[in-house]
Amino acid sequence: MKFTRKINLILCTSLIALLSGCTLPGMSPIAQIDSAQHQFILPPPAENRQIVKERTALNYQCKNQQRVRIQPLNKKTINVTFGHTTYKLSSTVTKNHKRYSNIRWIWTEDFKGTGTLKNNRQKVLAEGCVRK
């Protein structure tokens, strides 16, 4: 019995010594808030700005009452809409006309402004397209 009391006394005193030795000198809550504010000063939030780019769409009226819509994205790519389907086409180098293509469609436009839309098997989807 004496032995267990001695062990309990030793354990309690060592626990108290351990806990009191590991604590840092206390800071008041106000000092903690002040130091935290000085460390993490954030810049004021920037205003939300939305930049709206004007995009023009060129509508072409073709033979058989078909319509093709061309929307230039930049100098090298366009969106072509035909029959509720839109594809992005990239420009290719030609001598006689403007030509845009991807793996499905080919849009050619001569320098008079007449355009033709073909698929990748050279089947004409829309021809004689004139800008409205």
XYZ file of C-alpha atoms in Angstrom:
132
model
C 0.000 0.000 0.000
C 2.819 2.382 0.848
C 4.445 1.454 -2.414
C 1.410 2.407 -4.514
C 1.057 5.710 -2.675
C 4.657 6.539 -3.409
C 4.202 5.682 -7.090
C 1.017 7.760 -7.299
C 2.760 10.670 -5.611
C 5.737 10.436 -7.942
C 3.497 10.202 -11.019
C 1.372 13.165 -9.960
C 4.341 15.394 -9.206
C 6.102 14.476 -12.429
C 2.891 15.129 -14.395
C 2.505 18.547 -12.770
C 6.154 19.352 -13.419
C 5.862 18.206 -17.008
C 2.728 20.241 -17.707
C 3.991 23.378 -16.018
C 7.351 23.164 -17.781
C 5.848 22.804 -21.295
C 3.610 25.829 -21.288
C 4.732 29.074 -22.820
C 4.344 32.360 -21.051
C 0.788 33.440 -21.669
C -0.293 36.281 -23.933
C -3.441 38.150 -23.310
C -6.194 37.555 -25.882
C -5.974 41.162 -27.092
C -2.241 40.825 -27.706
C -2.850 37.595 -29.622
C -5.425 39.300 -31.859
C -3.128 42.266 -32.469
C -0.207 40.054 -33.463
C -2.448 37.974 -35.730
C -3.791 41.096 -37.456
C -0.310 42.448 -38.088
C 0.835 39.155 -39.597
C -2.066 38.639 -41.978
C -2.991 42.008 -43.420
C -4.851 41.297 -46.643
C -5.088 43.745 -49.508
C -8.536 45.193 -50.124
C -10.640 43.020 -52.414
C -10.505 43.994 -56.059
C -13.678 44.962 -57.840
C -15.210 42.320 -60.038
C -14.844 43.448 -63.600
C -16.236 41.640 -66.541
C -14.808 42.242 -69.959
C -17.269 41.688 -72.738
C -15.749 40.925 -76.101
C -17.769 41.873 -79.093
C -18.168 38.950 -81.416
C -19.593 39.409 -84.824
C -21.523 36.733 -86.614
C -21.764 36.655 -90.391
C -24.891 35.049 -91.796
C -24.771 33.491 -95.248
C -27.778 32.626 -97.385
C -27.058 29.607 -99.584
C -28.820 27.775 -102.388
C -31.822 25.623 -101.436
C -32.735 28.071 -98.626
C -29.872 26.862 -96.432
C -28.125 29.120 -93.946
C -24.575 29.115 -92.639
C -23.403 31.231 -89.727
C -19.724 32.171 -89.420
C -18.394 33.576 -86.152
C -14.732 34.666 -86.260
C -12.961 33.873 -82.990
C -9.568 35.263 -83.981
C -7.511 35.563 -87.166
C -6.977 31.816 -87.457
C -10.168 30.176 -86.168
C -13.899 30.481 -86.799
C -17.053 28.804 -85.557
C -19.279 27.514 -88.352
C -22.921 26.729 -87.595
C -24.952 24.735 -90.080
C -28.186 22.886 -89.317
C -28.043 23.264 -85.504
C -24.436 22.001 -85.426
C -21.404 24.162 -84.667
C -17.758 23.273 -85.246
C -14.554 25.206 -84.727
C -12.494 25.382 -87.920
C -8.868 26.482 -88.307
C -7.444 28.357 -91.265
C -5.318 26.577 -93.847
C -3.038 28.114 -96.447
C -4.438 28.521 -99.960
C -3.726 30.672 -102.961
C -7.182 31.299 -104.406
C -9.513 31.682 -101.417
C -9.987 31.592 -97.662
C -10.164 28.051 -96.345
C -11.002 26.803 -92.874
C -11.219 23.141 -91.934
C -11.265 20.526 -89.212
C -11.686 16.747 -89.351
C -15.377 17.057 -90.324
C -16.016 20.224 -92.318
C -14.315 22.476 -94.856
C -15.437 26.076 -95.390
C -14.075 27.874 -98.449
C -14.775 31.441 -99.406
C -13.504 33.034 -102.605
C -12.480 36.665 -102.802
C -15.877 37.603 -104.272
C -17.523 36.560 -100.990
C -19.171 33.326 -102.150
C -18.744 30.413 -99.738
C -19.083 26.651 -99.843
C -19.364 24.184 -96.976
C -18.269 20.574 -97.534
C -17.830 17.588 -95.296
C -14.626 15.551 -95.042
C -15.725 13.305 -97.939
C -16.061 16.327 -100.240
C -19.873 16.139 -100.189
C -21.276 19.655 -100.589
C -23.438 20.589 -97.617
C -24.122 24.188 -98.684
C -22.981 26.024 -101.801
C -23.415 29.435 -103.332
C -23.475 31.030 -99.897
C -23.628 34.835 -100.027
C -23.292 37.098 -97.017
C -26.582 38.668 -95.934
